Structures are given as structure tokens and as C-alpha cells.
Amino acid sequence: MTSRYLPLIDFKPDLRSAKGTRIQRGLALRVLRIITLILLDAMSLTLAWKLAIFYGTPLDSPWTERSSFQLLTLAVAIGMMAAQGLYEAGIHRRNYARLIKAVSLSEFFLLLIAFLYEPSRYVSRSSFILFWLFSVAFICVARLSFDVATNLVRTKGAIRYPVFLITDAEDQQSSIRLIEKENCYNLMGVAEASSLDRYKRESTLEFLRNQGIVEAFVSWNAIKNRLYISWHFMSAGITLRILPTEREVLPPKTVLWMIGEVPCLTIPAPIIAGSDFWVKRGFDLCCATILLLLLAPIYLLISLLIKLDSPGPILFKQKRIGLHCKEFKIWKFRTMVANAEKLQASLEAKNEIKDGVLFKLKDDPRVTRVGKFLRRYSLDELPQLFNVLIGEMSLVGPRPLPVRDVERFQTTHFIRQEVLPGITGLWQVSGRSDIENFEDGVKLDITYIENWSLWLDLKILLKTVSVVLQKTGAY
């Protein structure tokens, strides 16, 4: 009779079972960090207590006479700091605002305990206040000293965690830069996302175990079966850190909050919606009007030079794609020969933008002598102040592109057309013509849209002046 059960060797072990019992990688270093921080906090609190009692108003009390009450003081303060996550790795232990909050709350609880235990016999008010001030000061100084010492040791190559990166090829450089910002990792290697495919997972995990990897940084897109992969990393004792992909743009000002026990993202609404934009528009109108009045003599001088240099109109009007993909005419001082647009087709093969979306040519033969000077100092853009006045453009925003360029857009590129185009922008002050890949420019435009504020606009305007004067990337 045929058995209804398969042989035992055909069964794989439970997903949650590890191949042997393993202690979490890097645990010893983490425990050493926590113990060191607790000892520093205990020493700081003890010193603060003794100084507070010495300088405060003397008062006979079991709180100052018995060591058990001093131990209670330490336990409450350290317990409160642990509850606030101040012994965790990274930025958590350096959160000085939360540190002050935890120490203050522990002082409040001690005051409450003292009142309930012995309401008529406690430390004096001056001693209590001094203890709170000394505690905050000493603990913050101790934490700062610990961080400075740790960073100095890590620059020498010690107390670093060996880590490994698994991500798509196009995201590797940005992920490496992100990991290197945190001065506590030794990047032992990089692999492509395919290393976590179904038939390669076991060999990849075995390699990481043999290399002694403590943490693995894996991009979100690299994990095809997230639950399966996370269990295998946990079973191997390796901490899994999932990196967000740059291609997935989160909404601006996103805040993490909880619905019950489920984490969700929310975008808080401003008290007065759209108020910042109307302030920006008012700023644009005022600045454009003032600049047109002040620069009128320069406009006349440039017009005369263009007319003397080459035949053709003074101003150049070109169709550009603006807000919501609507066409408008952008105004510029003419810097090329009169038939420049007709000649572009013959120069397409020399385009220096790698992906071909934009057209840029460093030694463009169509540019006139005066045009080269105007372009070098971005003086050819001055007539666009009229575009700002009539609401087609802003002083700061993504640059409006010609029809030829927008026709080559991919779907993800059109987000830049949902805001008012600008005379200058984050792209222009981050490299101007030196950017050779259109995708890099789009990332800067998206960064601007995500993080827009009036202060960011002002910083870009100030940096534009510096970039123009230095002639950075201009041609």
C-alpha cells in the first residue's frame, strides 16, 4: 500500500527555524555601547546629586542620608531614558531634546514619589532645582563627549559594523553614499538585486554568513518576497535594513503616524492652504518690477550690441512648455544667428546630453560673439522678467523646456510641469550646463518640488548670483 506521507527529506524546515542557534551578529558591540552609556549617565547623575546637595540649602532627610534613595534616583532616571529610546543606536542617543525631556520627567516622578512617601521630609527646593540643572548639563556633555570619542575611533577604522549592500545597479552609487554618511559601517561588498532571486538566495545568505556580515542594506525593489527574505535574514542573525528607492517619490512633508498598531503616512494640511504660494507670487511681481526699472539702461545697451554684432531681431521668442504642459512664448535676448532653429537638425548628432532628451552643445557654431558673452553671465535671460510679470513664469522653478525636449519625456518627467517654471532653479545652481544626464536634472527638479519653501527660493536666488558671477557651467 502506498504511503500517504512524503519522505521526511522532501520537507523543508519551518521558515522561522534557523540552521543552528545563532546569536545576533554585532550584539557584543551593541551591548558594550549600552553599558558604556548607562555608566556615563549614572556617573553624571551621581555627580549632579552630590553637587546639588553640597550647594543647596541643607535639610535633614532620608533622601540625602541613605544610599538606597540615591539608587532609586538613578533607577528612575535611567529607566526613563531607556523608555525614551535614548540607548538605541544612531541618531536616537544623540536626541538631546528627548534627553532633556526624559531627565525632566524623571525629576517629576521623583518629586511625586517623595511626596507620597514622606511629604514633610524631602530635599530642599534649591537642591532639587540644582540637581535637575546639573543632571541635564552633565548627561548632555557626557553624551557629546561619547559621540566625539566614538567618531574619532571610527575614523581610525575601529568599532565599525561590517555591512553588505544589495540593490539595483542604477541605485548603487546613491545607496553607497547614504551608507558612508553614517560613520559606523565598513562596506564589505555590493551585489545586484538578482542575488536575492529564488534560486540564488541560499548561496547569497551563506556567503554573507561566511563573511561575518552584521547588517545587510537591501533596496525595496530588490526584495521580491519580503516576508520570506526577512525571516531568512533573521535566522542568519543578520540585521536587515531596507533602503527606499529614489524612484519612488514620497509626498512632501510626509509624517509617519499610527492607526491602532498599523503605521501609516499622512500629509498634514496647513492652517491657511496656498498662502505660501501667494506670498511667492507677490514676491515675484515686486522683484520683477523693481529689476526692470533698475536694469532699463542695461537692456538698452545689450540691445545696441546685439544689433551691431549680427543681423536679426534683438529679442528671441521661442515656444516653451510651461505650467500644465501649456505652450507659451519665452523671451530672451538673441544669442544665435537668425536661422538657428533650422540649423539644429544638422547638429543633433553632436548633442552632448547622453540620453538625448535635451539638446546641449558646448561649442555651438550658431552662437554669436555677443551671444557668448551674454550666455556666460546669463544676461540673455533678463527679458524673462516680462514672463514673470504676466504670470507665465516665476523667478525660481524648473526651467521651461522647448517642445522638442518635452516630446521625448517619459511619464515620470511630467511632474516638473505641474509647477510654475522659473528663470532659475535648483538644477541651474547645482551645475547648470555641466549636468550631462537629463535624469540627474529631473531629480533636482523633483527635490525642489518636494522641499519647496519660501526660504529655499531665497537661497536659490542668492546662490544664482554667486554661480553667475563665477561663470560655473555656463556656455
PDB file of N, CA, C and O in Angstrom, residues 93-143:
ATOM      1  N   ARG A  93      20.384  58.174  20.327  1.00  0.00           N
ATOM      2  CA  ARG A  93      21.122  58.541  21.536  1.00  0.00           C
ATOM      3  C   ARG A  93      21.596  59.983  21.501  1.00  0.00           C
ATOM      4  O   ARG A  93      21.967  60.551  22.526  1.00  0.00           O
ATOM      5  N   ARG A  94      21.585  60.597  20.293  1.00  0.00           N
ATOM      6  CA  ARG A  94      22.014  61.986  20.151  1.00  0.00           C
ATOM      7  C   ARG A  94      20.842  62.958  20.118  1.00  0.00           C
ATOM      8  O   ARG A  94      21.008  64.119  19.772  1.00  0.00           O
ATOM      9  N   ASN A  95      19.664  62.495  20.481  1.00  0.00           N
ATOM     10  CA  ASN A  95      18.481  63.353  20.506  1.00  0.00           C
ATOM     11  C   ASN A  95      18.458  64.107  21.837  1.00  0.00           C
ATOM     12  O   ASN A  95      17.859  63.658  22.820  1.00  0.00           O
ATOM     13  N   TYR A  96      19.108  65.273  21.864  1.00  0.00           N
ATOM     14  CA  TYR A  96      19.276  65.993  23.126  1.00  0.00           C
ATOM     15  C   TYR A  96      17.963  66.588  23.632  1.00  0.00           C
ATOM     16  O   TYR A  96      17.778  66.721  24.851  1.00  0.00           O
ATOM     17  N   ALA A  97      17.048  66.917  22.743  1.00  0.00           N
ATOM     18  CA  ALA A  97      15.742  67.418  23.182  1.00  0.00           C
ATOM     19  C   ALA A  97      14.993  66.336  23.956  1.00  0.00           C
ATOM     20  O   ALA A  97      14.412  66.592  25.020  1.00  0.00           O
ATOM     21  N   ARG A  98      15.029  65.109  23.420  1.00  0.00           N
ATOM     22  CA  ARG A  98      14.371  63.989  24.114  1.00  0.00           C
ATOM     23  C   ARG A  98      15.116  63.639  25.407  1.00  0.00           C
ATOM     24  O   ARG A  98      14.501  63.228  26.385  1.00  0.00           O
ATOM     25  N   LEU A  99      16.429  63.827  25.401  1.00  0.00           N
ATOM     26  CA  LEU A  99      17.228  63.557  26.599  1.00  0.00           C
ATOM     27  C   LEU A  99      16.820  64.504  27.734  1.00  0.00           C
ATOM     28  O   LEU A  99      16.628  64.073  28.878  1.00  0.00           O
ATOM     29  N   ILE A 100      16.700  65.783  27.421  1.00  0.00           N
ATOM     30  CA  ILE A 100      16.280  66.772  28.433  1.00  0.00           C
ATOM     31  C   ILE A 100      14.872  66.462  28.920  1.00  0.00           C
ATOM     32  O   ILE A 100      14.570  66.558  30.118  1.00  0.00           O
ATOM     33  N   LYS A 101      14.006  66.047  28.002  1.00  0.00           N
ATOM     34  CA  LYS A 101      12.632  65.693  28.367  1.00  0.00           C
ATOM     35  C   LYS A 101      12.614  64.501  29.320  1.00  0.00           C
ATOM     36  O   LYS A 101      11.876  64.500  30.318  1.00  0.00           O
ATOM     37  N   ALA A 102      13.435  63.476  29.035  1.00  0.00           N
ATOM     38  CA  ALA A 102      13.469  62.285  29.879  1.00  0.00           C
ATOM     39  C   ALA A 102      13.983  62.606  31.277  1.00  0.00           C
ATOM     40  O   ALA A 102      13.424  62.131  32.284  1.00  0.00           O
ATOM     41  N   VAL A 103      15.044  63.407  31.362  1.00  0.00           N
ATOM     42  CA  VAL A 103      15.589  63.783  32.677  1.00  0.00           C
ATOM     43  C   VAL A 103      14.559  64.607  33.452  1.00  0.00           C
ATOM     44  O   VAL A 103      14.359  64.394  34.665  1.00  0.00           O
ATOM     45  N   SER A 104      13.878  65.511  32.793  1.00  0.00           N
ATOM     46  CA  SER A 104      12.868  66.345  33.456  1.00  0.00           C
ATOM     47  C   SER A 104      11.704  65.503  33.958  1.00  0.00           C
ATOM     48  O   SER A 104      11.197  65.713  35.072  1.00  0.00           O
ATOM     49  N   LEU A 105      11.262  64.532  33.173  1.00  0.00           N
ATOM     50  CA  LEU A 105      10.172  63.649  33.601  1.00  0.00           C
ATOM     51  C   LEU A 105      10.583  62.797  34.795  1.00  0.00           C
ATOM     52  O   LEU A 105       9.783  62.568  35.720  1.00  0.00           O
ATOM     53  N   SER A 106      11.827  62.319  34.780  1.00  0.00           N
ATOM     54  CA  SER A 106      12.297  61.518  35.915  1.00  0.00           C
ATOM     55  C   SER A 106      12.335  62.352  37.192  1.00  0.00           C
ATOM     56  O   SER A 106      12.003  61.857  38.283  1.00  0.00           O
ATOM     57  N   GLU A 107      12.707  63.634  37.074  1.00  0.00           N
ATOM     58  CA  GLU A 107      12.704  64.522  38.238  1.00  0.00           C
ATOM     59  C   GLU A 107      11.282  64.711  38.764  1.00  0.00           C
ATOM     60  O   GLU A 107      11.049  64.741  39.973  1.00  0.00           O
ATOM     61  N   PHE A 108      10.330  64.816  37.834  1.00  0.00           N
ATOM     62  CA  PHE A 108       8.933  64.967  38.239  1.00  0.00           C
ATOM     63  C   PHE A 108       8.452  63.727  38.995  1.00  0.00           C
ATOM     64  O   PHE A 108       7.781  63.837  40.034  1.00  0.00           O
ATOM     65  N   PHE A 109       8.804  62.543  38.496  1.00  0.00           N
ATOM     66  CA  PHE A 109       8.396  61.306  39.172  1.00  0.00           C
ATOM     67  C   PHE A 109       9.045  61.181  40.543  1.00  0.00           C
ATOM     68  O   PHE A 109       8.424  60.706  41.506  1.00  0.00           O
ATOM     69  N   LEU A 110      10.296  61.597  40.653  1.00  0.00           N
ATOM     70  CA  LEU A 110      10.956  61.564  41.962  1.00  0.00           C
ATOM     71  C   LEU A 110      10.248  62.498  42.936  1.00  0.00           C
ATOM     72  O   LEU A 110      10.085  62.172  44.127  1.00  0.00           O
ATOM     73  N   LEU A 111       9.838  63.639  42.453  1.00  0.00           N
ATOM     74  CA  LEU A 111       9.105  64.582  43.294  1.00  0.00           C
ATOM     75  C   LEU A 111       7.783  63.965  43.761  1.00  0.00           C
ATOM     76  O   LEU A 111       7.386  64.108  44.925  1.00  0.00           O
ATOM     77  N   LEU A 112       7.122  63.264  42.857  1.00  0.00           N
ATOM     78  CA  LEU A 112       5.861  62.610  43.198  1.00  0.00           C
ATOM     79  C   LEU A 112       6.072  61.492  44.211  1.00  0.00           C
ATOM     80  O   LEU A 112       5.304  61.355  45.186  1.00  0.00           O
ATOM     81  N   ILE A 113       7.119  60.683  44.003  1.00  0.00           N
ATOM     82  CA  ILE A 113       7.424  59.587  44.939  1.00  0.00           C
ATOM     83  C   ILE A 113       7.745  60.141  46.320  1.00  0.00           C
ATOM     84  O   ILE A 113       7.280  59.627  47.349  1.00  0.00           O
ATOM     85  N   ALA A 114       8.530  61.199  46.360  1.00  0.00           N
ATOM     86  CA  ALA A 114       8.900  61.795  47.642  1.00  0.00           C
ATOM     87  C   ALA A 114       7.680  62.322  48.384  1.00  0.00           C
ATOM     88  O   ALA A 114       7.555  62.162  49.606  1.00  0.00           O
ATOM     89  N   PHE A 115       6.775  62.947  47.646  1.00  0.00           N
ATOM     90  CA  PHE A 115       5.576  63.495  48.283  1.00  0.00           C
ATOM     91  C   PHE A 115       4.717  62.372  48.873  1.00  0.00           C
ATOM     92  O   PHE A 115       4.192  62.489  49.991  1.00  0.00           O
ATOM     93  N   LEU A 116       4.557  61.269  48.140  1.00  0.00           N
ATOM     94  CA  LEU A 116       3.742  60.163  48.625  1.00  0.00           C
ATOM     95  C   LEU A 116       4.420  59.406  49.766  1.00  0.00           C
ATOM     96  O   LEU A 116       3.755  58.903  50.673  1.00  0.00           O
ATOM     97  N   TYR A 117       5.758  59.331  49.725  1.00  0.00           N
ATOM     98  CA  TYR A 117       6.483  58.566  50.740  1.00  0.00           C
ATOM     99  C   TYR A 117       6.679  59.365  52.020  1.00  0.00           C
ATOM    100  O   TYR A 117       6.413  58.894  53.113  1.00  0.00           O
ATOM    101  N   GLU A 118       7.155  60.575  51.903  1.00  0.00           N
ATOM    102  CA  GLU A 118       7.498  61.383  53.081  1.00  0.00           C
ATOM    103  C   GLU A 118       7.248  62.849  52.731  1.00  0.00           C
ATOM    104  O   GLU A 118       8.179  63.602  52.425  1.00  0.00           O
ATOM    105  N   PRO A 119       6.000  63.296  52.747  1.00  0.00           N
ATOM    106  CA  PRO A 119       5.682  64.645  52.257  1.00  0.00           C
ATOM    107  C   PRO A 119       6.358  65.782  53.009  1.00  0.00           C
ATOM    108  O   PRO A 119       6.542  66.860  52.468  1.00  0.00           O
ATOM    109  N   SER A 120       6.736  65.563  54.270  1.00  0.00           N
ATOM    110  CA  SER A 120       7.299  66.655  55.062  1.00  0.00           C
ATOM    111  C   SER A 120       8.821  66.638  55.120  1.00  0.00           C
ATOM    112  O   SER A 120       9.423  67.545  55.677  1.00  0.00           O
ATOM    113  N   ARG A 121       9.428  65.591  54.554  1.00  0.00           N
ATOM    114  CA  ARG A 121      10.890  65.485  54.648  1.00  0.00           C
ATOM    115  C   ARG A 121      11.466  65.078  53.289  1.00  0.00           C
ATOM    116  O   ARG A 121      11.482  63.916  52.918  1.00  0.00           O
ATOM    117  N   TYR A 122      11.904  66.045  52.541  1.00  0.00           N
ATOM    118  CA  TYR A 122      12.496  65.803  51.229  1.00  0.00           C
ATOM    119  C   TYR A 122      13.672  66.757  51.091  1.00  0.00           C
ATOM    120  O   TYR A 122      13.984  67.520  52.019  1.00  0.00           O
ATOM    121  N   VAL A 123      14.354  66.739  49.968  1.00  0.00           N
ATOM    122  CA  VAL A 123      15.444  67.692  49.764  1.00  0.00           C
ATOM    123  C   VAL A 123      14.856  69.089  49.607  1.00  0.00           C
ATOM    124  O   VAL A 123      13.688  69.264  49.257  1.00  0.00           O
ATOM    125  N   SER A 124      15.682  70.089  49.831  1.00  0.00           N
ATOM    126  CA  SER A 124      15.214  71.468  49.709  1.00  0.00           C
ATOM    127  C   SER A 124      14.923  71.803  48.243  1.00  0.00           C
ATOM    128  O   SER A 124      15.395  71.137  47.326  1.00  0.00           O
ATOM    129  N   ARG A 125      14.155  72.867  48.026  1.00  0.00           N
ATOM    130  CA  ARG A 125      13.809  73.264  46.674  1.00  0.00           C
ATOM    131  C   ARG A 125      15.042  73.662  45.858  1.00  0.00           C
ATOM    132  O   ARG A 125      15.158  73.357  44.675  1.00  0.00           O
ATOM    133  N   SER A 126      15.985  74.320  46.520  1.00  0.00           N
ATOM    134  CA  SER A 126      17.203  74.731  45.809  1.00  0.00           C
ATOM    135  C   SER A 126      18.011  73.504  45.370  1.00  0.00           C
ATOM    136  O   SER A 126      18.526  73.456  44.237  1.00  0.00           O
ATOM    137  N   SER A 127      18.089  72.487  46.250  1.00  0.00           N
ATOM    138  CA  SER A 127      18.817  71.258  45.893  1.00  0.00           C
ATOM    139  C   SER A 127      18.138  70.534  44.734  1.00  0.00           C
ATOM    140  O   SER A 127      18.801  70.007  43.826  1.00  0.00           O
ATOM    141  N   PHE A 128      16.815  70.515  44.754  1.00  0.00           N
ATOM    142  CA  PHE A 128      16.057  69.843  43.702  1.00  0.00           C
ATOM    143  C   PHE A 128      16.298  70.522  42.343  1.00  0.00           C
ATOM    144  O   PHE A 128      16.553  69.854  41.343  1.00  0.00           O
ATOM    145  N   ILE A 129      16.244  71.848  42.330  1.00  0.00           N
ATOM    146  CA  ILE A 129      16.445  72.584  41.073  1.00  0.00           C
ATOM    147  C   ILE A 129      17.878  72.429  40.579  1.00  0.00           C
ATOM    148  O   ILE A 129      18.123  72.232  39.377  1.00  0.00           O
ATOM    149  N   LEU A 130      18.832  72.497  41.512  1.00  0.00           N
ATOM    150  CA  LEU A 130      20.225  72.321  41.123  1.00  0.00           C
ATOM    151  C   LEU A 130      20.475  70.923  40.570  1.00  0.00           C
ATOM    152  O   LEU A 130      21.222  70.753  39.598  1.00  0.00           O
ATOM    153  N   PHE A 131      19.834  69.924  41.189  1.00  0.00           N
ATOM    154  CA  PHE A 131      20.006  68.546  40.711  1.00  0.00           C
ATOM    155  C   PHE A 131      19.486  68.414  39.278  1.00  0.00           C
ATOM    156  O   PHE A 131      20.112  67.769  38.437  1.00  0.00           O
ATOM    157  N   TRP A 132      18.349  69.044  39.017  1.00  0.00           N
ATOM    158  CA  TRP A 132      17.787  68.980  37.660  1.00  0.00           C
ATOM    159  C   TRP A 132      18.723  69.659  36.645  1.00  0.00           C
ATOM    160  O   TRP A 132      19.008  69.103  35.581  1.00  0.00           O
ATOM    161  N   LEU A 133      19.223  70.847  36.987  1.00  0.00           N
ATOM    162  CA  LEU A 133      20.106  71.568  36.072  1.00  0.00           C
ATOM    163  C   LEU A 133      21.420  70.832  35.853  1.00  0.00           C
ATOM    164  O   LEU A 133      21.888  70.693  34.706  1.00  0.00           O
ATOM    165  N   PHE A 134      22.020  70.359  36.955  1.00  0.00           N
ATOM    166  CA  PHE A 134      23.287  69.623  36.842  1.00  0.00           C
ATOM    167  C   PHE A 134      23.090  68.328  36.049  1.00  0.00           C
ATOM    168  O   PHE A 134      23.948  67.941  35.250  1.00  0.00           O
ATOM    169  N   SER A 135      21.982  67.646  36.262  1.00  0.00           N
ATOM    170  CA  SER A 135      21.718  66.375  35.562  1.00  0.00           C
ATOM    171  C   SER A 135      21.648  66.589  34.061  1.00  0.00           C
ATOM    172  O   SER A 135      22.275  65.861  33.282  1.00  0.00           O
ATOM    173  N   VAL A 136      20.878  67.597  33.670  1.00  0.00           N
ATOM    174  CA  VAL A 136      20.746  67.891  32.236  1.00  0.00           C
ATOM    175  C   VAL A 136      22.105  68.245  31.635  1.00  0.00           C
ATOM    176  O   VAL A 136      22.495  67.722  30.581  1.00  0.00           O
ATOM    177  N   ALA A 137      22.835  69.116  32.308  1.00  0.00           N
ATOM    178  CA  ALA A 137      24.127  69.569  31.780  1.00  0.00           C
ATOM    179  C   ALA A 137      25.133  68.434  31.696  1.00  0.00           C
ATOM    180  O   ALA A 137      25.775  68.224  30.650  1.00  0.00           O
ATOM    181  N   PHE A 138      25.285  67.674  32.773  1.00  0.00           N
ATOM    182  CA  PHE A 138      26.306  66.622  32.814  1.00  0.00           C
ATOM    183  C   PHE A 138      26.000  65.489  31.836  1.00  0.00           C
ATOM    184  O   PHE A 138      26.888  64.967  31.157  1.00  0.00           O
ATOM    185  N   ILE A 139      24.727  65.095  31.737  1.00  0.00           N
ATOM    186  CA  ILE A 139      24.366  63.995  30.837  1.00  0.00           C
ATOM    187  C   ILE A 139      24.566  64.410  29.383  1.00  0.00           C
ATOM    188  O   ILE A 139      25.091  63.643  28.573  1.00  0.00           O
ATOM    189  N   CYS A 140      24.169  65.630  29.046  1.00  0.00           N
ATOM    190  CA  CYS A 140      24.361  66.108  27.667  1.00  0.00           C
ATOM    191  C   CYS A 140      25.840  66.200  27.312  1.00  0.00           C
ATOM    192  O   CYS A 140      26.250  65.811  26.206  1.00  0.00           O
ATOM    193  N   VAL A 141      26.648  66.701  28.235  1.00  0.00           N
ATOM    194  CA  VAL A 141      28.097  66.800  27.997  1.00  0.00           C
ATOM    195  C   VAL A 141      28.710  65.410  27.856  1.00  0.00           C
ATOM    196  O   VAL A 141      29.562  65.168  26.989  1.00  0.00           O
ATOM    197  N   ALA A 142      28.264  64.471  28.700  1.00  0.00           N
ATOM    198  CA  ALA A 142      28.790  63.103  28.635  1.00  0.00           C
ATOM    199  C   ALA A 142      28.429  62.442  27.305  1.00  0.00           C
ATOM    200  O   ALA A 142      29.266  61.761  26.689  1.00  0.00           O
ATOM    201  N   ARG A 143      27.180  62.638  26.848  1.00  0.00           N
ATOM    202  CA  ARG A 143      26.761  62.060  25.568  1.00  0.00           C
ATOM    203  C   ARG A 143      27.564  62.666  24.412  1.00  0.00           C
ATOM    204  O   ARG A 143      27.979  61.957  23.488  1.00  0.00           O
TER     205      ARG A 143
END
